[in-house]
Tab-separated table of C-alpha atoms in Angstrom:
chain	number	residue	atom	x	y	z
R	242	UNK	CA	-134.523	24.934	-87.773
R	243	UNK	CA	-135.149	23.837	-83.501
R	244	UNK	CA	-136.443	26.486	-81.197
R	245	UNK	CA	-132.925	27.469	-79.760
R	246	UNK	CA	-133.331	29.404	-83.662
R	247	UNK	CA	-129.659	26.883	-84.702
R	248	UNK	CA	-130.400	25.660	-88.049
R	249	UNK	CA	-130.712	21.870	-88.481
R	250	UNK	CA	-127.726	19.717	-90.424
R	251	UNK	CA	-129.694	19.066	-93.478
R	252	UNK	CA	-130.702	23.625	-93.698
R	253	UNK	CA	-127.039	23.932	-92.695
R	254	UNK	CA	-124.552	22.044	-95.630
R	255	UNK	CA	-127.307	22.402	-97.970
R	256	UNK	CA	-127.190	26.803	-97.181
R	257	UNK	CA	-123.454	26.139	-97.964
R	258	UNK	CA	-123.480	23.662	-100.956
R	259	UNK	CA	-125.477	26.098	-102.702
R	260	UNK	CA	-122.877	29.099	-102.036
R	261	UNK	CA	-120.782	27.511	-105.119
R	262	UNK	CA	-123.846	28.110	-107.334
R	263	UNK	CA	-122.993	31.940	-107.379
R	264	UNK	CA	-120.061	31.380	-109.352
R	265	UNK	CA	-120.624	32.627	-112.864
R	266	UNK	CA	-120.741	28.734	-114.685
R	267	UNK	CA	-120.840	26.882	-111.814
R	268	UNK	CA	-123.336	25.305	-112.745
R	269	UNK	CA	-122.581	23.992	-115.801
R	270	UNK	CA	-119.321	22.254	-114.408
R	271	UNK	CA	-117.165	24.732	-116.257
R	272	UNK	CA	-116.618	27.722	-113.209
R	273	UNK	CA	-114.917	31.030	-114.827
R	274	UNK	CA	-114.655	34.472	-112.912
R	275	UNK	CA	-117.467	36.130	-112.067
R	276	UNK	CA	-121.169	35.968	-110.304
R	277	UNK	CA	-123.924	33.662	-111.853
R	278	UNK	CA	-127.075	35.226	-112.955
R	279	UNK	CA	-129.848	35.712	-110.030
R	280	UNK	CA	-132.221	33.752	-111.782
R	281	UNK	CA	-129.856	30.299	-111.959
R	282	UNK	CA	-128.674	31.106	-108.186
R	283	UNK	CA	-132.720	31.617	-107.641
R	284	UNK	CA	-133.386	28.183	-109.357
R	285	UNK	CA	-130.817	26.640	-107.214
R	286	UNK	CA	-130.863	27.799	-104.039
R	287	UNK	CA	-135.129	28.233	-103.027
R	288	UNK	CA	-136.445	26.831	-106.255
R	289	UNK	CA	-136.770	22.885	-107.975
R	290	UNK	CA	-132.730	23.106	-107.790
R	291	UNK	CA	-132.906	21.800	-111.989
R	292	UNK	CA	-130.572	24.782	-113.556
R	293	UNK	CA	-127.482	23.995	-115.097
R	294	UNK	CA	-125.985	20.372	-115.740
R	295	UNK	CA	-127.429	18.173	-112.233
R	296	UNK	CA	-125.428	15.158	-112.321
R	297	UNK	CA	-127.195	11.724	-111.152
R	298	UNK	CA	-126.496	11.013	-107.435
R	299	UNK	CA	-126.501	14.879	-106.434
R	300	UNK	CA	-128.547	15.393	-104.042
R	301	UNK	CA	-131.064	18.614	-103.879
R	302	UNK	CA	-129.846	21.065	-101.943
R	303	UNK	CA	-132.863	23.383	-102.705
R	304	UNK	CA	-134.277	24.629	-99.774
R	305	UNK	CA	-137.043	24.583	-101.353
R	306	UNK	CA	-138.814	21.137	-98.992
R	307	UNK	CA	-137.146	22.011	-95.783
R	308	UNK	CA	-138.153	24.549	-93.266
R	309	UNK	CA	-136.310	27.383	-95.107
R	310	UNK	CA	-138.700	27.096	-98.865
R	311	UNK	CA	-140.539	30.368	-96.882
R	312	UNK	CA	-136.552	32.429	-97.520
R	313	UNK	CA	-136.485	35.225	-99.712
R	314	UNK	CA	-132.728	35.153	-101.172
R	315	UNK	CA	-131.458	38.651	-100.922
R	316	UNK	CA	-127.931	39.904	-102.190
R	317	UNK	CA	-125.425	37.704	-104.081
R	318	UNK	CA	-121.889	39.226	-103.186
R	319	UNK	CA	-118.744	38.971	-104.736
R	320	UNK	CA	-114.893	38.222	-103.187
R	321	UNK	CA	-111.623	38.897	-104.288
R	322	UNK	CA	-108.926	36.256	-103.507
R	323	UNK	CA	-105.401	35.290	-104.177
R	324	UNK	CA	-104.145	38.109	-107.065
R	325	UNK	CA	-107.344	40.061	-106.942
R	326	UNK	CA	-109.331	37.846	-109.267
R	327	UNK	CA	-113.326	38.958	-108.322
R	328	UNK	CA	-116.021	36.534	-108.528
R	329	UNK	CA	-119.138	34.930	-106.920
R	330	UNK	CA	-118.659	34.311	-103.517
R	331	UNK	CA	-122.092	33.908	-101.650
R	332	UNK	CA	-125.441	34.766	-101.309
R	333	UNK	CA	-127.796	36.681	-98.302
R	334	UNK	CA	-130.525	35.114	-97.271
R	335	UNK	CA	-133.467	35.811	-95.056
R	336	UNK	CA	-135.966	34.148	-93.899
R	337	UNK	CA	-138.883	34.390	-90.538
R	338	UNK	CA	-139.313	32.174	-87.686
R	339	UNK	CA	-142.332	32.746	-85.849
R	340	UNK	CA	-141.165	36.726	-84.171
R	341	UNK	CA	-137.659	36.552	-85.013
R	342	UNK	CA	-136.234	37.523	-87.915
R	343	UNK	CA	-132.615	35.625	-89.247
R	344	UNK	CA	-130.429	36.235	-92.233
R	345	UNK	CA	-127.695	34.655	-93.540
R	346	UNK	CA	-124.981	35.151	-94.359
R	347	UNK	CA	-123.340	31.960	-96.955
R	348	UNK	CA	-119.790	31.533	-98.871
R	349	UNK	CA	-118.213	29.835	-100.658
R	350	UNK	CA	-114.895	27.759	-101.287
R	351	UNK	CA	-111.645	27.993	-103.462
R	352	UNK	CA	-111.571	26.557	-106.866
R	353	UNK	CA	-108.156	25.171	-108.428
R	354	UNK	CA	-110.150	25.819	-111.804
R	355	UNK	CA	-109.655	29.197	-111.851
R	356	UNK	CA	-105.974	28.922	-111.596
R	357	UNK	CA	-103.568	31.093	-109.140
R	358	UNK	CA	-105.537	33.619	-108.185
R	359	UNK	CA	-108.236	31.431	-105.943
R	360	UNK	CA	-104.922	29.520	-104.982
R	361	UNK	CA	-103.495	31.688	-103.368
R	362	UNK	CA	-105.771	32.801	-101.197
R	363	UNK	CA	-104.849	29.449	-98.842
R	364	UNK	CA	-100.951	29.179	-99.791
R	365	UNK	CA	-100.159	32.814	-98.112
R	366	UNK	CA	-99.827	31.952	-94.310
R	367	UNK	CA	-98.941	34.821	-92.895
R	368	UNK	CA	-100.635	36.684	-89.967
R	369	UNK	CA	-102.113	39.811	-89.804
R	370	UNK	CA	-104.472	41.255	-87.244
R	371	UNK	CA	-108.286	41.242	-87.193
R	372	UNK	CA	-109.745	43.147	-84.793
R	373	UNK	CA	-109.389	42.624	-80.622
R	374	UNK	CA	-109.389	38.990	-81.834
R	375	UNK	CA	-106.180	38.360	-82.425
R	376	UNK	CA	-103.807	37.480	-85.097
R	377	UNK	CA	-105.410	35.918	-88.637
R	378	UNK	CA	-104.474	34.046	-91.516
R	379	UNK	CA	-103.690	37.053	-93.986
R	380	UNK	CA	-105.481	35.393	-97.144
R	381	UNK	CA	-108.478	34.277	-95.440
R	382	UNK	CA	-108.451	38.386	-93.837
R	383	UNK	CA	-108.249	40.001	-96.949
R	384	UNK	CA	-111.207	37.762	-98.522
R	385	UNK	CA	-113.191	38.493	-95.439
R	386	UNK	CA	-112.107	42.724	-95.979
R	387	UNK	CA	-113.568	42.221	-99.805
R	388	UNK	CA	-116.719	40.204	-99.126
R	389	UNK	CA	-117.479	42.459	-96.412
R	390	UNK	CA	-117.790	45.603	-99.418
R	391	UNK	CA	-120.013	44.310	-101.032
R	392	UNK	CA	-122.069	42.705	-97.622
R	393	UNK	CA	-121.582	46.423	-96.041
R	394	UNK	CA	-123.886	47.287	-98.816
R	395	UNK	CA	-126.646	45.074	-96.982
R	396	UNK	CA	-124.928	45.680	-93.529
R	397	UNK	CA	-127.832	48.013	-92.082
R	398	UNK	CA	-130.492	44.047	-93.220
R	399	UNK	CA	-127.644	42.519	-91.084
R	400	UNK	CA	-128.510	44.662	-88.274
R	401	UNK	CA	-131.949	44.534	-87.410
R	402	UNK	CA	-132.080	40.616	-87.260
R	403	UNK	CA	-132.379	39.092	-84.619
R	404	UNK	CA	-129.706	35.971	-85.845
R	405	UNK	CA	-127.043	35.824	-88.112
R	406	UNK	CA	-126.153	32.606	-89.166
R	407	UNK	CA	-123.293	32.505	-91.327
R	408	UNK	CA	-122.374	29.284	-93.080
R	409	UNK	CA	-119.329	27.833	-95.251
R	410	UNK	CA	-117.411	24.923	-96.488
R	411	UNK	CA	-113.558	24.979	-96.934
R	412	UNK	CA	-112.489	28.438	-97.407
R	413	UNK	CA	-116.236	29.973	-96.976
R	414	UNK	CA	-116.221	28.383	-93.714
R	415	UNK	CA	-112.586	30.376	-92.888
R	416	UNK	CA	-114.227	33.602	-94.564
R	417	UNK	CA	-117.717	32.898	-92.424
R	418	UNK	CA	-115.872	32.394	-88.737
R	419	UNK	CA	-114.875	35.944	-89.698
R	420	UNK	CA	-117.921	37.543	-91.325
R	421	UNK	CA	-119.384	35.965	-87.455
R	422	UNK	CA	-116.958	37.343	-85.218
R	423	UNK	CA	-116.938	40.278	-87.164
R	424	UNK	CA	-120.871	41.022	-86.369
R	425	UNK	CA	-120.282	38.766	-82.338
R	426	UNK	CA	-118.644	41.834	-82.039
R	427	UNK	CA	-121.173	44.370	-82.489
R	428	UNK	CA	-123.206	42.457	-80.246
R	429	UNK	CA	-125.238	40.818	-82.932
R	430	UNK	CA	-126.497	36.651	-81.863
R	431	UNK	CA	-124.596	35.444	-84.692
R	432	UNK	CA	-124.641	30.999	-85.388
R	433	UNK	CA	-121.598	29.487	-87.147
R	434	UNK	CA	-121.421	26.677	-89.402
R	435	UNK	CA	-118.390	25.573	-90.622
R	436	UNK	CA	-117.450	22.197	-92.885
R	437	UNK	CA	-114.006	21.406	-94.104
R	438	UNK	CA	-112.805	24.469	-92.463
R	439	UNK	CA	-109.210	25.296	-92.410
R	440	UNK	CA	-107.601	27.354	-89.226
R	441	UNK	CA	-108.053	31.048	-89.258
R	442	UNK	CA	-106.525	32.336	-85.394
R	443	UNK	CA	-103.307	31.980	-84.726
R	444	UNK	CA	-102.226	32.103	-80.685
R	445	UNK	CA	-105.695	32.646	-78.523
R	446	UNK	CA	-107.422	33.682	-81.421
R	447	UNK	CA	-109.250	30.774	-81.104
R	448	UNK	CA	-110.031	31.254	-77.747
R	449	UNK	CA	-111.127	35.484	-77.815
R	450	UNK	CA	-113.359	33.936	-81.286
R	451	UNK	CA	-115.319	31.289	-78.778
R	452	UNK	CA	-115.906	34.699	-75.442
R	453	UNK	CA	-117.351	36.567	-78.636
R	454	UNK	CA	-119.209	33.967	-80.390
R	455	UNK	CA	-119.789	31.960	-77.633
R	456	UNK	CA	-119.138	27.841	-78.118
R	457	UNK	CA	-122.559	26.512	-78.539
R	458	UNK	CA	-123.454	28.748	-80.889
R	459	UNK	CA	-120.347	27.346	-83.330
R	460	UNK	CA	-120.810	24.390	-85.122
R	461	UNK	CA	-117.508	22.719	-86.331
R	462	UNK	CA	-117.641	20.154	-89.306
R	463	UNK	CA	-114.722	17.763	-90.652
R	464	UNK	CA	-113.189	14.900	-91.519
R	465	UNK	CA	-110.624	13.851	-89.747
R	466	UNK	CA	-108.419	12.806	-92.991
R	467	UNK	CA	-109.974	16.207	-94.602
R	468	UNK	CA	-106.683	17.614	-95.984
R	469	UNK	CA	-108.099	21.259	-95.113
R	470	UNK	CA	-108.850	20.831	-91.722
R	471	UNK	CA	-105.703	19.395	-91.340
R	472	UNK	CA	-102.647	20.875	-92.755
R	473	UNK	CA	-101.909	24.134	-91.482
R	474	UNK	CA	-100.064	23.852	-88.241
R	475	UNK	CA	-100.324	25.259	-84.352
R	476	UNK	CA	-99.468	27.832	-84.465
R	477	UNK	CA	-102.908	28.291	-86.135
R	478	UNK	CA	-105.902	26.768	-84.004
R	479	UNK	CA	-109.531	25.833	-85.045
R	480	UNK	CA	-112.184	26.773	-83.358
R	481	UNK	CA	-113.552	23.630	-80.843
R	482	UNK	CA	-110.464	22.410	-81.332
R	483	UNK	CA	-110.737	19.447	-78.481
R	484	UNK	CA	-112.174	15.974	-78.777
R	485	UNK	CA	-114.293	17.121	-76.225
R	486	UNK	CA	-115.366	20.190	-76.907
R	487	UNK	CA	-119.373	18.900	-77.468
R	488	UNK	CA	-120.181	20.908	-80.966
R	489	UNK	CA	-116.800	19.837	-82.651
R	490	UNK	CA	-118.333	17.627	-84.533
R	491	UNK	CA	-114.965	15.898	-86.359
R	492	UNK	CA	-116.281	12.753	-88.343
R	493	UNK	CA	-114.698	9.273	-90.101
R	494	UNK	CA	-113.813	10.458	-93.144
R	495	UNK	CA	-115.704	8.124	-95.964
R	496	UNK	CA	-113.738	6.406	-97.306
R	497	UNK	CA	-110.311	6.422	-94.250
R	498	UNK	CA	-107.588	7.662	-96.715
R	499	UNK	CA	-105.699	10.538	-96.583
R	500	UNK	CA	-105.177	10.332	-100.256
R	501	UNK	CA	-108.821	11.294	-100.996
R	502	UNK	CA	-110.469	14.245	-102.437
R	503	UNK	CA	-113.817	12.914	-101.204
R	504	UNK	CA	-113.053	13.801	-97.506
R	505	UNK	CA	-113.957	17.102	-98.271
R	506	UNK	CA	-116.345	16.712	-100.822
R	507	UNK	CA	-119.295	18.613	-100.172
R	508	UNK	CA	-121.611	16.318	-100.931
R	509	UNK	CA	-119.859	13.294	-98.454
R	510	UNK	CA	-120.277	16.863	-95.712
R	511	UNK	CA	-124.186	15.923	-96.359
R	512	UNK	CA	-124.126	12.117	-96.370
R	513	UNK	CA	-122.197	12.348	-93.494
R	514	UNK	CA	-124.350	14.999	-91.431
R	515	UNK	CA	-127.490	12.464	-91.978
R	516	UNK	CA	-128.922	15.854	-94.307
R	517	UNK	CA	-132.471	15.278	-95.975
R	518	UNK	CA	-133.122	12.517	-93.161
R	519	UNK	CA	-134.260	15.004	-90.537
R	520	UNK	CA	-130.977	14.175	-88.824
R	521	UNK	CA	-130.125	16.552	-85.644
R	522	UNK	CA	-126.620	18.036	-83.787
R	523	UNK	CA	-127.495	15.984	-81.397
R	524	UNK	CA	-127.312	12.897	-84.152
R	525	UNK	CA	-124.190	14.055	-85.644
R	526	UNK	CA	-122.758	14.264	-82.582
R	527	UNK	CA	-123.738	10.701	-81.779
R	528	UNK	CA	-121.573	9.945	-85.033
R	529	UNK	CA	-118.575	12.202	-84.616
R	530	UNK	CA	-117.967	9.795	-81.044
R	531	UNK	CA	-116.886	7.475	-83.445
R	532	UNK	CA	-113.927	8.881	-84.219
R	533	UNK	CA	-110.753	7.911	-83.719
R	534	UNK	CA	-108.611	11.507	-81.948
R	535	UNK	CA	-105.090	10.277	-80.893
R	536	UNK	CA	-103.139	11.017	-84.121
R	537	UNK	CA	-102.738	7.135	-85.167
R	538	UNK	CA	-104.450	7.697	-88.187
R	539	UNK	CA	-103.050	10.786	-89.905
R	540	UNK	CA	-99.353	9.683	-87.730
R	541	UNK	CA	-99.872	6.683	-89.437
R	542	UNK	CA	-100.083	8.218	-93.207
R	543	UNK	CA	-97.908	10.925	-92.281
R	544	UNK	CA	-94.779	8.600	-90.974
R	545	UNK	CA	-93.960	5.569	-93.362
R	546	UNK	CA	-91.970	4.966	-96.014
R	547	UNK	CA	-93.547	2.167	-98.959
R	548	UNK	CA	-90.665	1.315	-99.656
R	549	UNK	CA	-89.615	0.067	-96.103
R	550	UNK	CA	-91.765	-2.247	-94.889
R	551	UNK	CA	-90.267	-2.783	-91.231
R	552	UNK	CA	-90.956	1.118	-90.771
R	553	UNK	CA	-94.201	0.255	-92.157
R	554	UNK	CA	-95.193	-2.279	-89.493
R	555	UNK	CA	-93.411	-0.126	-87.198
R	556	UNK	CA	-95.800	2.365	-87.766
R	557	UNK	CA	-98.593	1.059	-87.032
R	558	UNK	CA	-102.006	3.157	-85.683
R	559	UNK	CA	-101.409	1.275	-81.965
R	560	UNK	CA	-98.079	2.183	-81.572
R	561	UNK	CA	-97.888	5.640	-82.997
R	562	UNK	CA	-100.968	6.158	-80.511
R	563	UNK	CA	-98.785	6.046	-78.120
R	564	UNK	CA	-96.799	8.051	-78.953
R	565	UNK	CA	-99.500	10.967	-79.148
R	566	UNK	CA	-100.657	10.431	-76.359
R	567	UNK	CA	-97.249	10.215	-74.366
R	568	UNK	CA	-96.835	13.623	-76.492
R	569	UNK	CA	-99.696	14.926	-75.008
R	570	UNK	CA	-99.092	13.519	-71.591
R	571	UNK	CA	-96.320	15.350	-71.215
R	572	UNK	CA	-96.447	18.351	-72.798
R	573	UNK	CA	-99.657	19.235	-71.331
R	574	UNK	CA	-97.682	20.847	-68.914
R	575	UNK	CA	-95.653	23.146	-70.417
R	576	UNK	CA	-97.226	24.041	-73.565
R	577	UNK	CA	-98.077	27.128	-74.483
R	578	UNK	CA	-101.153	25.621	-76.604
R	579	UNK	CA	-104.449	23.272	-76.053
R	580	UNK	CA	-102.723	20.520	-77.229
R	581	UNK	CA	-105.494	18.339	-77.030
R	582	UNK	CA	-107.404	18.481	-81.071
R	583	UNK	CA	-103.786	19.224	-82.549
R	584	UNK	CA	-102.235	16.869	-84.678
R	585	UNK	CA	-98.868	15.103	-85.017
R	586	UNK	CA	-97.566	18.026	-87.457
R	587	UNK	CA	-98.692	21.062	-85.050
R	588	UNK	CA	-97.364	19.400	-81.874
R	589	UNK	CA	-93.408	19.336	-82.906
R	590	UNK	CA	-94.163	22.476	-83.714
R	591	UNK	CA	-95.349	23.830	-80.530
R	592	UNK	CA	-91.630	22.261	-79.350
R	593	UNK	CA	-90.143	24.258	-81.985
R	594	UNK	CA	-92.149	27.451	-80.563
R	595	UNK	CA	-91.918	27.184	-77.654
R	596	UNK	CA	-88.138	26.086	-77.052
R	597	UNK	CA	-88.634	22.390	-75.723
R	598	UNK	CA	-86.204	21.059	-78.531
R	599	UNK	CA	-84.410	18.646	-76.390
R	600	UNK	CA	-84.224	15.934	-74.768
R	601	UNK	CA	-84.770	16.754	-71.276
R	602	UNK	CA	-87.861	18.087	-71.673
R	603	UNK	CA	-89.647	15.109	-72.589
R	604	UNK	CA	-90.038	12.001	-71.167
R	605	UNK	CA	-87.759	9.388	-72.474
R	606	UNK	CA	-90.510	7.229	-74.289
R	607	UNK	CA	-91.149	10.266	-76.508
R	608	UNK	CA	-87.171	10.571	-77.154
R	609	UNK	CA	-87.013	6.970	-77.640
R	610	UNK	CA	-90.414	7.412	-80.396
R	611	UNK	CA	-88.784	10.324	-82.213
R	612	UNK	CA	-85.860	9.195	-82.466
R	613	UNK	CA	-87.719	6.417	-84.848
R	614	UNK	CA	-89.488	9.309	-86.811
R	615	UNK	CA	-85.800	10.871	-87.105
R	616	UNK	CA	-84.634	7.417	-89.519
R	617	UNK	CA	-87.599	7.094	-91.207
R	618	UNK	CA	-86.841	11.028	-91.739
R	619	UNK	CA	-82.925	10.133	-93.072
R	620	UNK	CA	-82.085	11.437	-89.862
R	621	UNK	CA	-79.066	10.126	-88.076
R	622	UNK	CA	-78.792	10.566	-84.643
R	623	UNK	CA	-75.690	9.504	-82.379
R	624	UNK	CA	-76.751	6.861	-79.489
R	625	UNK	CA	-77.900	9.624	-76.085
R	626	UNK	CA	-78.028	12.526	-78.198
R	627	UNK	CA	-80.367	15.806	-77.838
R	628	UNK	CA	-83.450	16.556	-79.668
R	629	UNK	CA	-82.357	19.537	-80.759
R	630	UNK	CA	-84.265	22.163	-82.658
R	631	UNK	CA	-82.404	21.207	-86.196
R	632	UNK	CA	-83.438	17.780	-85.805
R	633	UNK	CA	-87.516	18.079	-84.331
R	634	UNK	CA	-87.318	20.238	-87.013
R	635	UNK	CA	-86.241	18.527	-90.603
R	636	UNK	CA	-88.965	15.754	-89.129
R	637	UNK	CA	-91.800	18.340	-89.258
R	638	UNK	CA	-90.317	19.062	-92.510
R	639	UNK	CA	-90.475	16.074	-93.889
R	640	UNK	CA	-94.184	15.842	-92.751
R	641	UNK	CA	-94.735	18.983	-94.288
R	642	UNK	CA	-93.648	18.114	-97.266
R	643	UNK	CA	-96.001	14.638	-96.786
R	644	UNK	CA	-98.960	16.859	-96.718
R	645	UNK	CA	-98.061	19.432	-99.800
R	646	UNK	CA	-97.595	16.125	-101.725
R	647	UNK	CA	-101.186	15.500	-100.661
R	648	UNK	CA	-102.981	18.528	-101.932
R	649	UNK	CA	-100.786	18.787	-104.982
R	650	UNK	CA	-102.623	15.438	-105.108
R	651	UNK	CA	-105.618	16.451	-104.431
R	652	UNK	CA	-106.248	18.892	-107.023
R	653	UNK	CA	-104.823	17.452	-109.558
R	654	UNK	CA	-107.776	14.675	-109.333
R	655	UNK	CA	-111.416	15.025	-109.686
R	656	UNK	CA	-114.162	14.880	-107.022
R	657	UNK	CA	-117.087	13.842	-107.201
R	658	UNK	CA	-117.672	17.200	-109.348
R	659	UNK	CA	-120.183	18.903	-107.404
R	660	UNK	CA	-118.165	20.958	-104.974
R	661	UNK	CA	-113.663	21.639	-104.873
R	662	UNK	CA	-110.359	20.438	-104.398
R	663	UNK	CA	-108.694	20.371	-101.243
R	664	UNK	CA	-105.993	22.876	-101.212
R	665	UNK	CA	-102.769	23.353	-99.740
R	666	UNK	CA	-102.298	25.583	-96.534
R	667	UNK	CA	-98.979	27.377	-96.386
R	668	UNK	CA	-97.386	25.728	-92.603
R	669	UNK	CA	-93.820	27.070	-92.824
R	670	UNK	CA	-94.713	29.834	-90.802
R	671	UNK	CA	-94.200	27.749	-87.693
R	672	UNK	CA	-90.900	27.009	-89.560
R	673	UNK	CA	-89.804	30.490	-90.569
R	674	UNK	CA	-90.655	31.487	-86.266
R	675	UNK	CA	-88.239	28.595	-85.296
R	676	UNK	CA	-84.763	29.061	-87.328
R	677	UNK	CA	-82.813	28.976	-83.921
R	678	UNK	CA	-80.613	25.915	-83.760
């Protein structure tokens, strides 16, 4: 751990991984509803990391050989997802660095093997309030509330710590964000580390999180084609959303393919941040600078039809990159959101919500390219026609349908076996709110 009281990339990624071992029978590769024994969690978090099935090639994520080796495993807490299934959801970890007392709150992600109850948390896209911060994803708030019921019995221990580290992957990253915001509101020194997290807050909530936690204390790691970090369009916005945010660690995906579950695999995140090799956040920041942030890669996957070679040729990364750069340029002065860092799907949703549905609100170049997108979506647009909300909505519907297919595919294809397959986050909220014209 460096002097600024932050976890290293190795420590953070191992802690996020180990949260899954609190789920009953995770170590055997056949997770079920329930809480794992303390002995097995201790073995995996602070011990030799040998309990259960250890697959060849998987990282040993025990903290035994890190600077946190003297830490003490605290409470193993449970949480409730979806329709009410209660399972092991994470753990507390205490350690000292000099005279400073630290505590870690680690939360796990979703498990498709548990069936509908666990899946429904990510599918429930409705909003609810979160204190003075603003609206957040209702499913994530519900899981946070259930975890806090268990964590709350040790809340004094957390309040007595000098630094609170909140760590999670996938759904666990979303819950960790709310845990961090909760304790930041109580004036604690909080650090937040997420891997492949979905978006949690809507509208200006992300900015309220920044103000409370402080942007420099938020370490958001995501692969650029990780479906979980991509879906759930505006008005949900990531913390540290802009490519220029120093702690926006959006990294090149390990496969370069949107339909690969490996892009969400925590094992791949461990590799991407250089875990186990003494890597620093500055080094990870250097990796992030290799990422193309202009939405072209995502757009190429979303806006092509395999049975139309002409469109595939048109939808080259270069051409689509121009399209979304134009979106950013034209909309940034009239948009209600932070355009930088939003995806192609977000930009279309923003056009609907902000009432920018007609061609007069956008540049002629964007109109021409949107016309190609309409053609791809099977929509006939007559010469000189305005781009009404209905047309843009249909294009957006098609894009969201593509993302839904990606999520469904990810749930049926095995990953490397250690960590969870991605789920699709409902993206219909923007459409439901824009059912005008």
